[in-house]
XYZ file of C-alpha atoms in Angstrom:
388
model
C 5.565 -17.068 57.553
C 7.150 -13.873 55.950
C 10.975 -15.604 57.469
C 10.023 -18.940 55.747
C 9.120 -17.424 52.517
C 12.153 -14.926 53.000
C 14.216 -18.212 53.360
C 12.996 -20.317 50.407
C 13.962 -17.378 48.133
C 17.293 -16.855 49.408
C 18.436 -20.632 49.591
C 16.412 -20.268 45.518
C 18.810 -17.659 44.587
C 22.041 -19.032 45.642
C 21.191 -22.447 43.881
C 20.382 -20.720 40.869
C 23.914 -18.618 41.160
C 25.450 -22.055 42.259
C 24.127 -23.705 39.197
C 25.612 -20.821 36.500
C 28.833 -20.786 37.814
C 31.504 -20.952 34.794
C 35.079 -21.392 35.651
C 38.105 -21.381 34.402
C 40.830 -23.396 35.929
C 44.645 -21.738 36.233
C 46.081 -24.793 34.349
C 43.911 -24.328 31.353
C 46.197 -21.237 30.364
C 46.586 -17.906 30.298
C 44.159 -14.909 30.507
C 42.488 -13.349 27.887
C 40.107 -10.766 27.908
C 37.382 -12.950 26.216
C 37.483 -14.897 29.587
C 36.186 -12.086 31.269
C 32.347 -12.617 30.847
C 30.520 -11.677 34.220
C 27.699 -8.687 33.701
C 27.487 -7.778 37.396
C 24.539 -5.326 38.431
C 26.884 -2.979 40.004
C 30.612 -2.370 38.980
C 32.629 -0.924 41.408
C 36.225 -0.609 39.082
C 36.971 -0.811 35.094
C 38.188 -4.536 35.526
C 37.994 -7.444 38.075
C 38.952 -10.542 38.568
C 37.287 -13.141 41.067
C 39.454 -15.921 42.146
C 38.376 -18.913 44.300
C 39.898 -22.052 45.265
C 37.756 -25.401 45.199
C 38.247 -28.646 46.421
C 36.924 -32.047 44.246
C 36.756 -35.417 44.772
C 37.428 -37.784 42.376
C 36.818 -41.622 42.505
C 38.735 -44.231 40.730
C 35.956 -45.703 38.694
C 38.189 -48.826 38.399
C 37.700 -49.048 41.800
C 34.651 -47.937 42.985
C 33.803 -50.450 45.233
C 37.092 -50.316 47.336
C 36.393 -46.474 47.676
C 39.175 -45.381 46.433
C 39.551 -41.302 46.086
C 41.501 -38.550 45.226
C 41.005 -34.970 46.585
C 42.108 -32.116 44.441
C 42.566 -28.375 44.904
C 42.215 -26.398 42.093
C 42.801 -22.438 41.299
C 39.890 -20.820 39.426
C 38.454 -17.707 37.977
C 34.559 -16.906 38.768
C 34.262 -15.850 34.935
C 30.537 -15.275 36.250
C 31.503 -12.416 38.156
C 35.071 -10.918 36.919
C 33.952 -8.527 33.882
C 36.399 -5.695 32.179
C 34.603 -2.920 30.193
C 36.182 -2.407 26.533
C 38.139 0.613 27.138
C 39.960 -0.480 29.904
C 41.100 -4.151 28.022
C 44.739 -2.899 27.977
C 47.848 -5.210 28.591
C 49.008 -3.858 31.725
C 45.417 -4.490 33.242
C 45.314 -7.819 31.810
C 48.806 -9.052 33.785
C 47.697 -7.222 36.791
C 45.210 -9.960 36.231
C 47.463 -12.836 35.704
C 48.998 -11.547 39.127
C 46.180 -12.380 40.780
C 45.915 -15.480 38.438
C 49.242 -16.900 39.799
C 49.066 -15.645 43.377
C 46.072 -18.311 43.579
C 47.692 -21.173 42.117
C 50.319 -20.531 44.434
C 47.938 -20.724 46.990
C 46.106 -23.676 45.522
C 49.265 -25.424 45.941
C 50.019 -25.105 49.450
C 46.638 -26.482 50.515
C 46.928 -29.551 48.028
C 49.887 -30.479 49.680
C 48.106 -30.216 53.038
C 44.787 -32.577 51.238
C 47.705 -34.702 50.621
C 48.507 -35.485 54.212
C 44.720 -37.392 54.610
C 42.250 -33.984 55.161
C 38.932 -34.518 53.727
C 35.836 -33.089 54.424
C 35.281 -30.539 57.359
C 38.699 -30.016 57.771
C 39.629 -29.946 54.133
C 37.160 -26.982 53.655
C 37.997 -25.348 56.622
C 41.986 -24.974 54.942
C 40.343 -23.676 51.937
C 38.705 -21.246 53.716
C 41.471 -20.253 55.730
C 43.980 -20.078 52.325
C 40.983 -18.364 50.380
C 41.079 -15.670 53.240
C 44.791 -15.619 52.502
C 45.208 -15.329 49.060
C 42.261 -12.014 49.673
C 44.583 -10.429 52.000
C 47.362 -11.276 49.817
C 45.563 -9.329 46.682
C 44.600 -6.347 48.804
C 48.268 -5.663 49.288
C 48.874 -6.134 45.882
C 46.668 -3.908 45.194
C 47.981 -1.005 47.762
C 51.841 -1.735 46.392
C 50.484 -1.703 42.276
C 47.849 0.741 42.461
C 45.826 -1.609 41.055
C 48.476 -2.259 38.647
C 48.919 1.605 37.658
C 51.808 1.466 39.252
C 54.207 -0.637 36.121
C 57.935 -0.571 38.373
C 56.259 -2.185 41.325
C 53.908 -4.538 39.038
C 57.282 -5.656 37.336
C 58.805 -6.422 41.053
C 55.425 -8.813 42.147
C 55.853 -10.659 38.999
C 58.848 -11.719 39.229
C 58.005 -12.661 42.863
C 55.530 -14.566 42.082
C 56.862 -16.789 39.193
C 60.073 -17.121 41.083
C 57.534 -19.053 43.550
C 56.070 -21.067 41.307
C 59.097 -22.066 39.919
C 60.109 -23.224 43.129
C 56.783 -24.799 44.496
C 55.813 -27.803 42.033
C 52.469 -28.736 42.263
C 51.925 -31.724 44.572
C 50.571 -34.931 43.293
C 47.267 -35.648 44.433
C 47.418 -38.212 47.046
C 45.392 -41.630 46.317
C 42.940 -41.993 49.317
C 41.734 -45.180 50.623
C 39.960 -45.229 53.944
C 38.500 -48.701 55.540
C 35.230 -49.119 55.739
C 35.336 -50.843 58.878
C 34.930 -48.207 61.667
C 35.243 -47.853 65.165
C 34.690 -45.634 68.408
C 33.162 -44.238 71.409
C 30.225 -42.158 72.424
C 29.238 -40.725 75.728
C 26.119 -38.246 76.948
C 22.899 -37.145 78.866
C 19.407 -37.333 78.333
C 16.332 -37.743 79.818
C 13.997 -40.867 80.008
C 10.569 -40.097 80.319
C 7.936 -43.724 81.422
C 4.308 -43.927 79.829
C 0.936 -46.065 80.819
C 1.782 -48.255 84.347
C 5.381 -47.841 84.691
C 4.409 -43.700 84.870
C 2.598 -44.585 87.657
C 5.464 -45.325 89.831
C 8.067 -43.023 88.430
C 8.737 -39.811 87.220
C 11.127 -39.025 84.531
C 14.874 -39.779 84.877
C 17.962 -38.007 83.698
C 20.670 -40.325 82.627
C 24.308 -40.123 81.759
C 25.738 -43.020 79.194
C 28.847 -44.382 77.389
C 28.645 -46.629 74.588
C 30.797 -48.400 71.820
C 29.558 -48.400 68.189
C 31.628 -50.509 65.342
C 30.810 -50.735 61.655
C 30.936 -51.522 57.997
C 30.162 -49.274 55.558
C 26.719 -47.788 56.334
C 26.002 -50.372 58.804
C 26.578 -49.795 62.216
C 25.904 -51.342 65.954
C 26.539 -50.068 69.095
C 25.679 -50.865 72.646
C 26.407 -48.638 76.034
C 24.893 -48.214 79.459
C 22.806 -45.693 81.065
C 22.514 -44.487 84.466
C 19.744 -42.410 86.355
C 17.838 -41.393 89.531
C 13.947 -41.543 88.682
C 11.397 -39.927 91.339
C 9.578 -42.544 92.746
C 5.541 -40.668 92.349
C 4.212 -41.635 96.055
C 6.237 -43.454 98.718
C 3.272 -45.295 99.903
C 2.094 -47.081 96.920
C 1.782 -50.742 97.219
C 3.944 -51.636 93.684
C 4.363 -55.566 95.098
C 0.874 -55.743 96.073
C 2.054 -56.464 99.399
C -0.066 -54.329 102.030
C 1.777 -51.711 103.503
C 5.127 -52.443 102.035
C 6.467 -49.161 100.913
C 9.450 -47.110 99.581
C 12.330 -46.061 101.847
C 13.730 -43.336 99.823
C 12.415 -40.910 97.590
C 14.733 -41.963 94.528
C 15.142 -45.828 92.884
C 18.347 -46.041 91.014
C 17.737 -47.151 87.274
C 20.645 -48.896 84.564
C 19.981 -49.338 81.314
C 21.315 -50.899 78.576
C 20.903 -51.165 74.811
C 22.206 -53.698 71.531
C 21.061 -51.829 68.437
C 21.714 -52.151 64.454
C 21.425 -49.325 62.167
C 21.694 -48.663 58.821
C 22.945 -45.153 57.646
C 20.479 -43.778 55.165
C 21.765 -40.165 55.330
C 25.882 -39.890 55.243
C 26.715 -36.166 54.060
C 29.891 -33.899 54.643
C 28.103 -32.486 57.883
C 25.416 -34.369 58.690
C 24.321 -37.869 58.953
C 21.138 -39.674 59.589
C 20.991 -43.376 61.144
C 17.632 -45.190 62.091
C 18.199 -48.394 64.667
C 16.773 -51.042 65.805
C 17.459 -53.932 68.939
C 16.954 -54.701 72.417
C 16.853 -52.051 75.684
C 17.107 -53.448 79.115
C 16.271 -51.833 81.756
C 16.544 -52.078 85.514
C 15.097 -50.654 88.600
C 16.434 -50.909 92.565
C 14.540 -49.101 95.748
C 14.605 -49.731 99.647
C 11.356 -50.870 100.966
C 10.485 -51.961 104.305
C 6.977 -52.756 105.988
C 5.146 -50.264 108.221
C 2.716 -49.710 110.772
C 0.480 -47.546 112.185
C 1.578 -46.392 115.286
C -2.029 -45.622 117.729
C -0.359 -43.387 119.994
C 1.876 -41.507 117.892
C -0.494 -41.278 114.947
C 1.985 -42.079 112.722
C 3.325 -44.684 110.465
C 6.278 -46.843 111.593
C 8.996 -48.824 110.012
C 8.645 -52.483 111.651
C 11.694 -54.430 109.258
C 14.224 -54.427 108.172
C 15.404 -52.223 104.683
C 15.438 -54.678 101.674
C 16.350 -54.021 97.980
C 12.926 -54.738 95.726
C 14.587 -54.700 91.768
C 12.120 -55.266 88.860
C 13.816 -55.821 85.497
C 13.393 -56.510 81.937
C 14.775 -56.924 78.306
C 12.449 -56.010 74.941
C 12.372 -54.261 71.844
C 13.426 -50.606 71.472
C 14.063 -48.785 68.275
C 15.859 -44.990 67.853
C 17.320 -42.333 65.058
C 20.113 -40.965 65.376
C 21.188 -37.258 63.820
C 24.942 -36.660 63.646
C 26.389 -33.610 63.299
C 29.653 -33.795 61.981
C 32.276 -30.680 63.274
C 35.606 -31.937 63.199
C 37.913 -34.626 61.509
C 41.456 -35.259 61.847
C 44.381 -37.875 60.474
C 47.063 -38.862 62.482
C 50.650 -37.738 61.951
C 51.922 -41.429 61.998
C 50.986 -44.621 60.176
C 48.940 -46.746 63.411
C 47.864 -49.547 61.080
C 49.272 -52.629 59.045
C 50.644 -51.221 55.705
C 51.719 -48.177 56.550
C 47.753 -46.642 57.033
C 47.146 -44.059 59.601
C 44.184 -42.937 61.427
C 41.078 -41.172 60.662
C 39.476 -39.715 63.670
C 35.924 -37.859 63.352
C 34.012 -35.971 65.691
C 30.227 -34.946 65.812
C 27.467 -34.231 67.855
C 24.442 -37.005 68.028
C 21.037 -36.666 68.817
C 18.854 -39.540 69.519
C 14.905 -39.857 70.159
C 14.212 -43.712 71.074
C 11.193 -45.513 72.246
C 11.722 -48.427 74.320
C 8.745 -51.034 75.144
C 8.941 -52.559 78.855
C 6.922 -55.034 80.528
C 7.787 -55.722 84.488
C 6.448 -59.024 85.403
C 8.547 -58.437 89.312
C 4.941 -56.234 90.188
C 1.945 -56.951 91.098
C 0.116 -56.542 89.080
C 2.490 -56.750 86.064
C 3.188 -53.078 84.633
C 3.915 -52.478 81.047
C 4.318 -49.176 78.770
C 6.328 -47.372 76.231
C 9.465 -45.752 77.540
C 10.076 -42.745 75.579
C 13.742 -40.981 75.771
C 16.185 -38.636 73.612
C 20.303 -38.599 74.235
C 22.602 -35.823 73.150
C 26.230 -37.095 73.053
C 29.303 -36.932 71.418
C 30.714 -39.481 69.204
C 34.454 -40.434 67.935
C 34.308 -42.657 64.881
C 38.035 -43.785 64.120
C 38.773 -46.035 60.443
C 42.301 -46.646 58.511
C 43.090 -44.640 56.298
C 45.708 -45.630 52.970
C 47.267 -43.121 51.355
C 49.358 -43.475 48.211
């Protein structure tokens, strides 16, 4: 109870920091010291600046129904937490400053131009966080060569560094985004299958492997695949055809299953995605049976036929959620498409709890129940992707 509470004010606090966040952007202008607003607990040093780099989409609102996007890095100071105190508000502090300033535009830059190749999402932040990390390193040297910017000779020398860089390294153009919203892919996994009311009363649970195909539009999505699995079978002797003393071979049936199912996605985050379905599941069941007899002098039970195959099969209603995780996303070096569009390929991890109803009309007497089942796979969505 103490971890949940614990939690709840944690995630409180860092949407309450999150929500008094003041920036200000590199291309607004230059520093001043009246930009430098932050009241920080603790101070560790006269003056500091706080630089981040952030990533924003922006729709064309003129096209909002084609989503249509643009993805733009920008440089910014955390005015919430970069402070100075008033003796300290002198001119060489205040370029040091701008030094920092322009080393994260520069930065800001370079990923913008790597946006501009088709990145979005988890990929997209994982550059920022890798050029963040960066530009830190970057301004902990500057520090060690500047003294903090003590040093005015060497302060001089990164200056004209750095502008000579921006000079040279134009801002890109953000890139106009336009991916499809008709999607395709692949998904393949394990899970286990686990039979309720009759049907549990010929087999255990069953551990399947599958491979499916989804395609989509928008939020809406179908897919279909194929299952495999070996259930137990619960006692070799029971009479499932009603035919006396017709029993199981082996101690395993083989089981395939298959599945049609819409869904619509209600949930469809950065990370994280939630999809509710509904169709058919089919389902079919094989063993070896063979009739037997008592042998009197043996005291055993005999075969007396031949093996044959007993199946019992059937098609109904069946209804699942699935949970995405979403961990990777890439764009393809090369236009693939019509129109010069290349390839968005994303990557996440699915978990699905279904519930499949079954009625097997092959038995006597008929068996019916709920078959109740989660997957865990992996699943490749792929879509075009236009970029201008």
């Amino acid at each position: 109870m103490k971890r949940i509470i614990l939690s709840i004010l944690v995630l409180m606090t860092f949407v309450s920091v999150y929500a008094t966040e003041n920036y200000k952007y590199w291309n607004e202008g230059a520093l001043t010291w009246e930009d430098f607003t932050g009241t920080p607990e603790m101070k560790t040093t006269p003056t500091f600046f706080k630089g981040r780099l952030i990533i924003k989409d922006k729709a064309d609102l003129k096209e909002l129904k084609e989503n249509i996007y643009s993805v733009y890095a920008l440089a910014a100071m955390d005015q919430s937490v970069s402070y100075a105190e008033k003796e300290f508000e002198t001119d060489q502090a205040l370029r040091y400053h701008q030094l920092q300033f322009d080393l994260l535009e520069i930065m800001r830059r370079r990923l913008q131009a790597e946006l501009n190749t088709g990145l979005t999402g988890i990929e997209a932040d994982r550059r920022l966080v890798h050029y963040q990390n960066l530009y830190n390193e970057q301004i902990a040297d500057l520090a060690r060569h500047t003294v903090n910017g003590s040093n005015d000779k060497r302060l001089q020398e990164e200056e004209y560094f750095v502008r000579k860089q921006l000079d040279e390294y134009v801002l890109p153009k953000a890139k106009v985004e336009k991916p499809s919203k008709f999607s395709y892919g692949w998904y393949a996994g394990t899970g286990a299958l686990i039979p309720t009311a009759d049907i549990a009363d010929i087999f255990k649970y069953s551990w399947l492997f599958n491979i499916g195909l989804t395609a989509g539009y928008d939020r809406l999505y179908l897919k279909a695949d194929v299952s495999y699995g070996q259930p137990k079978l619960k006692d070799l002797r029971t009479e499932i055809n009603g035919k006396p003393q017709e029993w199981t071979v082996n101690k395993y049936a083989n089981q395939l299953s298959g599945i049609v199912v819409i869904g619509y996605r209600v949930v469809d985050a950065k990370h994280f995605a939630i999809t509710p379905n509904i169709g058919g599941g089919w389902t079919n069941y094989a063993w070896d049976v063979a009739d037997f007899k008592f042998n009197e002098e043996d005291k055993i039970y005999e075969r007396c036929s031949e093996i044959r195959k007993f199946t019992m099969s059937n098609f109904n209603i069946m209804g699942s959620i699935d949970f995405d995780w979403k961990f990777h996303t890439a764009v393809s070096d090369k236009p693939m498409f019509r129109k010069g569009r290349k390839e968005q390929y994303s990557s996440s991890l699915r978990i699905s709890p279904y519930v499949m109803h079954q009625k097997y009309t092959q038995t006597t007497p008929e068996r019916s129940g709920l078959q109740v089942g989660v997957m865990v796979t992996y699943v490749g969505i792929a879509r075009a992707l236009g970029i201008k």
